[in-house]
mmCIF file of C-alpha atoms and ligand atoms in Angstrom:
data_model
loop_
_atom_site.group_PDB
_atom_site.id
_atom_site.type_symbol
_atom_site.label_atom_id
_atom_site.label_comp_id
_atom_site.label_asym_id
_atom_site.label_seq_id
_atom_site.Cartn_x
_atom_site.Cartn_y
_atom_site.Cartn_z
ATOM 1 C CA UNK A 131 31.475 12.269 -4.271
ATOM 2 C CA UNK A 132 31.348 15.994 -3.390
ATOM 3 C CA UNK A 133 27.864 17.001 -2.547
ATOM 4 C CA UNK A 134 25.856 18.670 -5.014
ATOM 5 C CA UNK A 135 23.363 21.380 -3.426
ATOM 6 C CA UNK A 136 20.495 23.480 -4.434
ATOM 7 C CA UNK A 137 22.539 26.791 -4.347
ATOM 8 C CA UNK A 138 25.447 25.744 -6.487
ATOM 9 C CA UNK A 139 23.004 24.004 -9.180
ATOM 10 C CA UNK A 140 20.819 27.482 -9.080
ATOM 11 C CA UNK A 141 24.276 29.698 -9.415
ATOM 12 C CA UNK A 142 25.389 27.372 -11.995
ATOM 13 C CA UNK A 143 23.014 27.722 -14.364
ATOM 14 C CA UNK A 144 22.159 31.349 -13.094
ATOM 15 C CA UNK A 145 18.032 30.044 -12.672
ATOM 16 C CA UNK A 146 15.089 32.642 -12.272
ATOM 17 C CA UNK A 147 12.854 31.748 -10.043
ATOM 18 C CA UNK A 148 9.278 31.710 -10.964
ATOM 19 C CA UNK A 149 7.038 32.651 -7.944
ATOM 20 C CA UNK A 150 3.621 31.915 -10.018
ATOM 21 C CA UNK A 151 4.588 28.254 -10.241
ATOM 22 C CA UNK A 152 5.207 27.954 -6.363
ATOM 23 C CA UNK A 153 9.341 27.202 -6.646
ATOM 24 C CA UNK A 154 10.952 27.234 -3.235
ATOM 25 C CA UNK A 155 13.773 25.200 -3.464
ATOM 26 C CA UNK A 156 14.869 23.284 -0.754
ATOM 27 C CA UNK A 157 18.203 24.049 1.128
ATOM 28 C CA UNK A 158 17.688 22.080 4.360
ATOM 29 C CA UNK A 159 19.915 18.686 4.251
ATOM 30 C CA UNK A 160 17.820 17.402 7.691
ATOM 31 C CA UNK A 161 14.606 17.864 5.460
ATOM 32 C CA UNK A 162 15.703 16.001 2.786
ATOM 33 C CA UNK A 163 16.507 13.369 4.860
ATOM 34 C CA UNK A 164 13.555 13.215 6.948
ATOM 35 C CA UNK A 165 11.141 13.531 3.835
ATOM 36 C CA UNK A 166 13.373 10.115 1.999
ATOM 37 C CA UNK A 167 12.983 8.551 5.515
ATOM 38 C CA UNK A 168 9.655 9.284 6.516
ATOM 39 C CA UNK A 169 8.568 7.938 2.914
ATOM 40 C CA UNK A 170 10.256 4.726 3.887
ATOM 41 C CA UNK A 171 11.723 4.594 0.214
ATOM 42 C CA UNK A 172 13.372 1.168 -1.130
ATOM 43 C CA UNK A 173 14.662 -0.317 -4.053
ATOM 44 C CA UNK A 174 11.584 -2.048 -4.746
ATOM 45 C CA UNK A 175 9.590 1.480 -5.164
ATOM 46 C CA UNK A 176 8.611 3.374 -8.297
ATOM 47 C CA UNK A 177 8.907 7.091 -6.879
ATOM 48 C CA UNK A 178 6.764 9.182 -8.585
ATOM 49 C CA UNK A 179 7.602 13.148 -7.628
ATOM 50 C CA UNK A 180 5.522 16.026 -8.392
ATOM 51 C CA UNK A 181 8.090 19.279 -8.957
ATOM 52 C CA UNK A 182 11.517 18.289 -8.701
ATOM 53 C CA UNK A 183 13.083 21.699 -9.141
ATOM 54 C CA UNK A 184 16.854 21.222 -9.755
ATOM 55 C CA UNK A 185 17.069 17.900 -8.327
ATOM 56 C CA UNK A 186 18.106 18.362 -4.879
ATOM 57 C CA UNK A 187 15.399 15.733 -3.180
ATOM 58 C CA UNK A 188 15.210 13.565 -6.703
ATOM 59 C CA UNK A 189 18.784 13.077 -6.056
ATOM 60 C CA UNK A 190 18.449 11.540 -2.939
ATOM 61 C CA UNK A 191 15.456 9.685 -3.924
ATOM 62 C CA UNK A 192 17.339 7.964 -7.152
ATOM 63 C CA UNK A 193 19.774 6.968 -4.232
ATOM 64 C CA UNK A 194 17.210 4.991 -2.691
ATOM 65 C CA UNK A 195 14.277 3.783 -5.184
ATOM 66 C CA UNK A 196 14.459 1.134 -7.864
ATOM 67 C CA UNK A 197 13.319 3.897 -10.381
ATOM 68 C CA UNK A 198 12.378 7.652 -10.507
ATOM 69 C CA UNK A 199 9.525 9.194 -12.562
ATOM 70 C CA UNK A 200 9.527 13.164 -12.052
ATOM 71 C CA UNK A 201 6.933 15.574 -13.179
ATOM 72 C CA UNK A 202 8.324 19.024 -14.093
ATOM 73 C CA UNK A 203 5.994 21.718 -15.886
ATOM 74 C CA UNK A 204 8.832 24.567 -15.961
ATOM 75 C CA UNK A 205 10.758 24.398 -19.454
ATOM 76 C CA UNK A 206 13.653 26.061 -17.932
ATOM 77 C CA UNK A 207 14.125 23.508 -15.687
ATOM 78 C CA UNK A 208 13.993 20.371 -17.864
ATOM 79 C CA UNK A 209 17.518 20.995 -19.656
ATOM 80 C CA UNK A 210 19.287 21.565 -15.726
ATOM 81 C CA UNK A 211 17.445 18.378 -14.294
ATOM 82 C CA UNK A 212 18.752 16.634 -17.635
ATOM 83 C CA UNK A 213 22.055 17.607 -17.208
ATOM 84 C CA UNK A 214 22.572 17.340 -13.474
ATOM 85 C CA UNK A 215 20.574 13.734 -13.616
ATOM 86 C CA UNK A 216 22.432 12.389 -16.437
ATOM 87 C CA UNK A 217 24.410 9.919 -14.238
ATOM 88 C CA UNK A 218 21.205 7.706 -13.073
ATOM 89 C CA UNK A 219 19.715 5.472 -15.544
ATOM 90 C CA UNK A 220 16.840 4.761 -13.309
ATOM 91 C CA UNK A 221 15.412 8.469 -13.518
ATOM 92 C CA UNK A 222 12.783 9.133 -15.747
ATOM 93 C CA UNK A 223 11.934 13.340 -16.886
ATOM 94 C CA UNK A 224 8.512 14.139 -17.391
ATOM 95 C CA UNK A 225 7.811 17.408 -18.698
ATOM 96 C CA UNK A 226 3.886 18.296 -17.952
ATOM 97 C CA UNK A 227 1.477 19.787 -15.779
ATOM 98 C CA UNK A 228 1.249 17.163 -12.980
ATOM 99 C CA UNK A 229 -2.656 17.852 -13.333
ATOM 100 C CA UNK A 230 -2.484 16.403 -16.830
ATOM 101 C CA UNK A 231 -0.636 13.618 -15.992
ATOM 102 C CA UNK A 232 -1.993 10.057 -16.101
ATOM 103 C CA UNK A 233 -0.885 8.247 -13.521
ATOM 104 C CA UNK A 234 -1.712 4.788 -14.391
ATOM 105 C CA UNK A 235 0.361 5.107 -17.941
ATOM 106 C CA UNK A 236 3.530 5.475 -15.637
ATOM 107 C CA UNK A 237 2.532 3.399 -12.405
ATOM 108 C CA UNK A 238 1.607 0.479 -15.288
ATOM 109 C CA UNK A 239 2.098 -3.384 -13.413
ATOM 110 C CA UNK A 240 3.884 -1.791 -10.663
ATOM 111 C CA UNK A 241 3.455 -3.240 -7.087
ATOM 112 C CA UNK A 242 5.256 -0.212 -4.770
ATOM 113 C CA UNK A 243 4.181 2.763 -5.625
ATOM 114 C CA UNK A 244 4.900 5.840 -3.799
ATOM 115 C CA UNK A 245 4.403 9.564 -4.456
ATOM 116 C CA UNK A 246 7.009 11.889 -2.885
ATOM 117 C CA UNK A 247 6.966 15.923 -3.443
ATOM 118 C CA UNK A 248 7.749 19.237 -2.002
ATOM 119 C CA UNK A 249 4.976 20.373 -3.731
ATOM 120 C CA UNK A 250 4.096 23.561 -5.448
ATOM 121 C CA UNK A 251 1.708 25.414 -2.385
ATOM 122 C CA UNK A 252 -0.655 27.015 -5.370
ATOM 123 C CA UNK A 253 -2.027 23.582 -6.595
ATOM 124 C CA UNK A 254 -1.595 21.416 -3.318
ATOM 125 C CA UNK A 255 -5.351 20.344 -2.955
ATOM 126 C CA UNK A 256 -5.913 19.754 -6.414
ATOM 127 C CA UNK A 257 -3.202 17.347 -6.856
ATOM 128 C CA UNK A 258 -3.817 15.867 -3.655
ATOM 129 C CA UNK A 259 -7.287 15.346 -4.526
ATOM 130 C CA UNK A 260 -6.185 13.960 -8.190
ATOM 131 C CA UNK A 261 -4.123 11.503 -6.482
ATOM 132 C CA UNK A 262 -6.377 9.775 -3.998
ATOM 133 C CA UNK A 263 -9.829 10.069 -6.135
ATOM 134 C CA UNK A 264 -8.632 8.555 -8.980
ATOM 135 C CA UNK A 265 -8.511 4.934 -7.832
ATOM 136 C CA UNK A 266 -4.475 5.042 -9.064
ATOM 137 C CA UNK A 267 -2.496 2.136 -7.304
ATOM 138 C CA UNK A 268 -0.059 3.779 -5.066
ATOM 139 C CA UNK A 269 0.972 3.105 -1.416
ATOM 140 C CA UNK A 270 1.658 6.343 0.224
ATOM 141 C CA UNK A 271 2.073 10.170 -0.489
ATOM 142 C CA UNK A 272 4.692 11.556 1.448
ATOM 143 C CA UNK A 273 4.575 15.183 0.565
ATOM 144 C CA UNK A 274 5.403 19.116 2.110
ATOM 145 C CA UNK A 275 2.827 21.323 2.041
ATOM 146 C CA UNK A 276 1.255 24.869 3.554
ATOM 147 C CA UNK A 277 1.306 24.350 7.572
ATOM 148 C CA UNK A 278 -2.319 25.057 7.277
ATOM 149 C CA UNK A 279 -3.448 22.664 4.686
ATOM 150 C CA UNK A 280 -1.338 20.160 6.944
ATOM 151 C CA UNK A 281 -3.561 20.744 9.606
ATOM 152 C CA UNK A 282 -6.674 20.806 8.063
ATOM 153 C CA UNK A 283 -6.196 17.067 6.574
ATOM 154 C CA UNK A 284 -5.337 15.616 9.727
ATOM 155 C CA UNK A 285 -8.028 17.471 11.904
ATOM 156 C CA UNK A 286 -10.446 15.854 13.799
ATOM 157 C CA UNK A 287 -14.121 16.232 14.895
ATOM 158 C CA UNK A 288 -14.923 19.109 17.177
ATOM 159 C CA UNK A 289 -11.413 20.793 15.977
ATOM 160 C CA UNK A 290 -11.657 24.144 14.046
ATOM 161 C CA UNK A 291 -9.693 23.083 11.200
ATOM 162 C CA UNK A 292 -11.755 20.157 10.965
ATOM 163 C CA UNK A 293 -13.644 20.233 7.059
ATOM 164 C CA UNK A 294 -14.264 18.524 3.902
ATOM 165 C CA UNK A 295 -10.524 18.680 3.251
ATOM 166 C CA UNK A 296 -10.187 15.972 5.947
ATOM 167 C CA UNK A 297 -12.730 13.997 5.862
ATOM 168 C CA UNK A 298 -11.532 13.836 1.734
ATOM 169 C CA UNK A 299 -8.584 13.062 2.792
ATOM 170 C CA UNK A 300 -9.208 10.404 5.355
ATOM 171 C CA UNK A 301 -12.032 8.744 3.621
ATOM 172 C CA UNK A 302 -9.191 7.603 1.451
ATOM 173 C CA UNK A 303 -6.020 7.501 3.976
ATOM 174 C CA UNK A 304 -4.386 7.544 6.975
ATOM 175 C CA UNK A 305 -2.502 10.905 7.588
ATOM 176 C CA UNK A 306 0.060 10.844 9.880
ATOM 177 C CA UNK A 307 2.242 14.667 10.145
ATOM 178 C CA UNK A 308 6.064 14.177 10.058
ATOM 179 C CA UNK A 309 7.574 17.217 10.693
ATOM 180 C CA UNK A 310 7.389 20.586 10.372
ATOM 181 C CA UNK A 311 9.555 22.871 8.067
ATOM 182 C CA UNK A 312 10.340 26.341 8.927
ATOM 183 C CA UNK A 313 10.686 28.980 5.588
ATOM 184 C CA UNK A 314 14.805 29.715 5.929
ATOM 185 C CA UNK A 315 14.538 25.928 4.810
ATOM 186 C CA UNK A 316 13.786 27.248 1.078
ATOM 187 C CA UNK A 317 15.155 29.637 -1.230
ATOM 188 C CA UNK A 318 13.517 31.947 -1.499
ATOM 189 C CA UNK A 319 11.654 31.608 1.469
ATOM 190 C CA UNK A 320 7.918 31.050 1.628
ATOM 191 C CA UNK A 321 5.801 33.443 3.614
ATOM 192 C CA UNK A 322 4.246 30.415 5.559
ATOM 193 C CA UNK A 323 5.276 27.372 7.467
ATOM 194 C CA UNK A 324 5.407 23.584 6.071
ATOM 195 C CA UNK A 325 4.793 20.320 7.494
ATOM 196 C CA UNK A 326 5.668 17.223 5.422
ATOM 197 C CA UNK A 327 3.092 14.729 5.720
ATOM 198 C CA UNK A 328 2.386 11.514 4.950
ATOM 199 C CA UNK A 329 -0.616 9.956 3.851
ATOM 200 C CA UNK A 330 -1.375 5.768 3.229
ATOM 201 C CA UNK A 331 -3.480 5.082 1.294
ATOM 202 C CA UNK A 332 -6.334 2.449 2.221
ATOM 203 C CA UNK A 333 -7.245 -0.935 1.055
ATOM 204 C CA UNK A 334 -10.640 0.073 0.971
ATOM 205 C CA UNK A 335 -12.604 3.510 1.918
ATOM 206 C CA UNK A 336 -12.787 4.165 5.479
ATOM 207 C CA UNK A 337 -16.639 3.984 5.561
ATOM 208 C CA UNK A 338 -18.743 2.545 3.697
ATOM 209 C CA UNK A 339 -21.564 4.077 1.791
ATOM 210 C CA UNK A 340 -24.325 3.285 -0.639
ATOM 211 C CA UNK A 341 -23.292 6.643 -2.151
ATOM 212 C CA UNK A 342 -19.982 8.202 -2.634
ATOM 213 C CA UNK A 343 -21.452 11.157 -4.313
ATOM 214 C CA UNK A 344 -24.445 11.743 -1.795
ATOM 215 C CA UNK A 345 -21.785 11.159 1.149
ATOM 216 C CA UNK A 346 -19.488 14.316 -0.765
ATOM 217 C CA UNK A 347 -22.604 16.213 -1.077
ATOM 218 C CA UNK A 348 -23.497 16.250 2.175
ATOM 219 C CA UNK A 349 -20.235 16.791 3.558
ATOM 220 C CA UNK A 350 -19.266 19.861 1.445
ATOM 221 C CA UNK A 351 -22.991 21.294 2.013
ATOM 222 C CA UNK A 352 -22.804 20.425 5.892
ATOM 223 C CA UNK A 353 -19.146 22.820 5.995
ATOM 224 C CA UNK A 354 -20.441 25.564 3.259
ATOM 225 C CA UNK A 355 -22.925 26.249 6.423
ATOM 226 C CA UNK A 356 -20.800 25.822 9.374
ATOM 227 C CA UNK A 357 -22.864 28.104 11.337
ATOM 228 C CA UNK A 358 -25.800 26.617 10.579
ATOM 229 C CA UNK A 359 -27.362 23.138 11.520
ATOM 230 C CA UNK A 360 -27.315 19.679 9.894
ATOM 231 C CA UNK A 361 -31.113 19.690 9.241
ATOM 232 C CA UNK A 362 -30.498 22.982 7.213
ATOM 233 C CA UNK A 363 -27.618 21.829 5.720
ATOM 234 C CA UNK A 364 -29.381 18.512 4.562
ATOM 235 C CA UNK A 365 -32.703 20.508 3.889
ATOM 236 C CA UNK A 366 -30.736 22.879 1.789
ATOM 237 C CA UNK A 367 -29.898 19.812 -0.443
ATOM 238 C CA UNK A 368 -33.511 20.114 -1.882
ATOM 239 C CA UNK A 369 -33.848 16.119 -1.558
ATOM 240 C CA UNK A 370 -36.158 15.547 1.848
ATOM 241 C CA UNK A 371 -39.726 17.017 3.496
ATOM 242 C CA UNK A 372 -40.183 17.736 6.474
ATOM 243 C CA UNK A 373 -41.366 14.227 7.159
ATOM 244 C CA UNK A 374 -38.445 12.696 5.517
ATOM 245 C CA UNK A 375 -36.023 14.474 7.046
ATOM 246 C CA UNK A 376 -36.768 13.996 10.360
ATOM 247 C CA UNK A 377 -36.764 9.952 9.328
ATOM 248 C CA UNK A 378 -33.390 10.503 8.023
ATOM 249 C CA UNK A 379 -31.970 11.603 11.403
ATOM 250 C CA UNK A 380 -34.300 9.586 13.327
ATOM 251 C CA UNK A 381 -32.615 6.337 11.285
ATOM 252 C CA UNK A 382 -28.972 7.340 11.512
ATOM 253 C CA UNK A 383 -29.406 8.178 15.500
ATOM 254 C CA UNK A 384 -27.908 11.904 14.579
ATOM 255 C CA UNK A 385 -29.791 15.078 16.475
ATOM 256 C CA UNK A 386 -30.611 17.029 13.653
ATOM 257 C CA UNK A 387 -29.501 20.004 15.928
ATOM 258 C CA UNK A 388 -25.650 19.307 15.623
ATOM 259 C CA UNK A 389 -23.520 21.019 13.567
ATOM 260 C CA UNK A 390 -21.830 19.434 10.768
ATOM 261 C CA UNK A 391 -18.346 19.986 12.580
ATOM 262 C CA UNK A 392 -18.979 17.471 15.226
ATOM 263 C CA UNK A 393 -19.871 14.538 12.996
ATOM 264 C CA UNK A 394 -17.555 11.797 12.554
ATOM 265 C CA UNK A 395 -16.223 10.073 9.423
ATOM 266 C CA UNK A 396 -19.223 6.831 10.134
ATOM 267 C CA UNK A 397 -21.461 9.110 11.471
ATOM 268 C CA UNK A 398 -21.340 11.388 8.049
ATOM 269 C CA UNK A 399 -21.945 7.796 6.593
ATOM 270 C CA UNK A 400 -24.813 6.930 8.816
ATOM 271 C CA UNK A 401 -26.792 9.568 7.602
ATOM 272 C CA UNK A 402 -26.104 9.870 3.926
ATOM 273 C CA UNK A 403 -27.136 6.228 4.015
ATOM 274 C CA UNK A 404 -30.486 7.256 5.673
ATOM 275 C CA UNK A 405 -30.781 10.077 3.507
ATOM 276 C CA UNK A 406 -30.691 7.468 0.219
ATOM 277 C CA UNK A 407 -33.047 4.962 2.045
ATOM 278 C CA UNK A 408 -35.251 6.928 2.838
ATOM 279 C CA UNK A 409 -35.245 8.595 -0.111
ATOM 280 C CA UNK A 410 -35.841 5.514 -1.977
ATOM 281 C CA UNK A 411 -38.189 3.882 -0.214
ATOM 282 C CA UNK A 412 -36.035 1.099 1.651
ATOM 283 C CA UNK A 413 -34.847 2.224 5.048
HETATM 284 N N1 LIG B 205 11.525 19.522 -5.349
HETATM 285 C C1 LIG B 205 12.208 20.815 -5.343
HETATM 286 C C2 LIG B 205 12.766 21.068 -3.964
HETATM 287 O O1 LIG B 205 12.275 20.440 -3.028
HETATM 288 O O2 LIG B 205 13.660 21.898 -3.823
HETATM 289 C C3 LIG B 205 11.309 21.949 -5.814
HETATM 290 C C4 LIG B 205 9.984 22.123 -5.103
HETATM 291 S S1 LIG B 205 9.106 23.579 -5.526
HETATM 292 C C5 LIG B 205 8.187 23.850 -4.026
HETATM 293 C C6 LIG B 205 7.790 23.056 -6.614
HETATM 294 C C7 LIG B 205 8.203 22.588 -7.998
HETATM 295 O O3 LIG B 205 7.012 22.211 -8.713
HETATM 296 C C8 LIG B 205 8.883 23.620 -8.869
HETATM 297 O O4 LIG B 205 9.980 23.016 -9.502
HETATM 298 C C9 LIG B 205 7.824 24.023 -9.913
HETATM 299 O O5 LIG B 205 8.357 24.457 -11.144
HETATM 300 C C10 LIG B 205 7.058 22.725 -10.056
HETATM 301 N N2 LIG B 205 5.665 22.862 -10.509
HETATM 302 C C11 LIG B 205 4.827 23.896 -10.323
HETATM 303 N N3 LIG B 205 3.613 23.631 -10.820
HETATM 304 C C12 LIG B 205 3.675 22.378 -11.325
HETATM 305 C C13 LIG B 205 2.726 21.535 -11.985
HETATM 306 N N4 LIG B 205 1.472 21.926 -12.182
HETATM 307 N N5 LIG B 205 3.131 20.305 -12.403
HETATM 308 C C14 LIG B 205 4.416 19.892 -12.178
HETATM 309 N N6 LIG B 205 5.341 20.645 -11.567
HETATM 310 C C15 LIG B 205 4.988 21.873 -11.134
#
């Protein structure tokens, strides 16, 4: 079978791209392959991908997975991908905001689950986020994103990309980066590099805590004030005195003189945990 490609299906059907909806098509045959590969896809999988375009990567995916759900939001692309896809009777076309999207209604009694996407740059970290938060039963994300965003989920301690982004991330997954994708990969090229990454998703969180929301809160406040110190960033939560504070850090073994930047994943843990003891009376 002659092979079908992203420029002749874009010719063919003379498609406009829409820059506001972050459509860069793939034209790289090595990416394709190392994105299908590196998402170790089988035909026990459900694929689930996030902006399909005109096919070129659900193509190769239907080639490999038992079935293929794909979220599309552009209208103009849901009569091409119907067309060019007519052939497979184990692809599924959803047309919807992938932020809308419930994922449980499609991932149902399924046992392999796994999310693949070149996905649109302008809503990465909210579907990202949607994905791992949401408790939905899914083995692995293996998606292309901004270089930067890349490197900002798989950053550790000490390095200055290192934020709540990754500790998000990795509180939920292991993140492991695949490759990286140049921009004469796409039409139309993207301003920025890509890296396709690939995150697994854990049995269970990383570290445990007595409270998810605390441990978020003082995460996000300990970043907003990167300059700044943990005991300001923890006093600036309005929950501790003096007294209590000082307890807080005393307990979890942290010098309240570090910056929030050099904390590990358990050691966040350690002291949100003797933030909440403390704070209620049973440290
Ligand atoms: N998968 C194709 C490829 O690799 O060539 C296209 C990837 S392109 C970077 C992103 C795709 O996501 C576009 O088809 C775009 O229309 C679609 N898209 C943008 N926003 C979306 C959203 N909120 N929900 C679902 N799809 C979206």
């Amino acid at each position: 079978m002659e092979k079908v490609t992203t420029r002749d299906v874009v010719r063919k059907y003379n498609f406009k791209f829409t820059k506001s909806l972050g459509q860069n098509f793939l034209v790289d045959d090595t990416v394709l392959e190392d994105i299908v590969r590196g998402a170790d896809v089988s035909k026990e999988d459900l694929v689930i991908e996030i902006g399909p375009g005109v096919g070129t990567l659900t193509r190769e995916l239907l080639a490999k997975a038992k079935k293929v759900y794909a979220i599309e939001l552009d209208s103009d692309l849901i009569p091409i991908l119907q067309e060019e896809l007519k052939d497979f009777d184990n692809f599924e076309l959803i047309h919807k905001d992938a932020l809308k999207v419930d994922f449980d209604e499609i991932i149902g009694e399924e046992k392999s689950v796994k999310v693949v996407a070149n996905l649109p740059y302008y809503v990465t970290t909210p579907i990202i986020a949607n994905l791992i938060t949401k408790g939905y039963n899914f083995k692995s994300l293996t998606i292309m994103i901004q270089k930067e965003v890349a490197e900002r989920i798989d950053a550790e301690p000490n390095n200055k990309d290192y934020g709540s982004l990754s500790i998000l991330v990795q509180y939920y997954c292991d993140t492991k980066i695949l490759r990286r994708v140049p921009p004469a990969s796409f039409i139309p090229q993207p301003k920025v590099d890509s890296i396709v990454i690939r995150l697994d998703k854990l049995d269970k969180p990383r570290v445990q805590v007595r409270d998810k929301d605390l441990f978020f809160k003082v995460v996000r406040q300990s970043f907003n004030m990167r300059r700044k110190t943990l005991r300001n960033a923890v006093k600036s939560l309005g929950m501790l005195d003096s007294e209590e504070m000082e307890k807080a850090f005393k307990e979890a073994g942290i010098d309240p003189k570090r910056r929030g930047e050099t904390l590990s994943l358990q050691e966040f843990a350690n002291l949100t945990d003797s933030i909440y003891n403390v704070k209620n009376h049973n440290g």
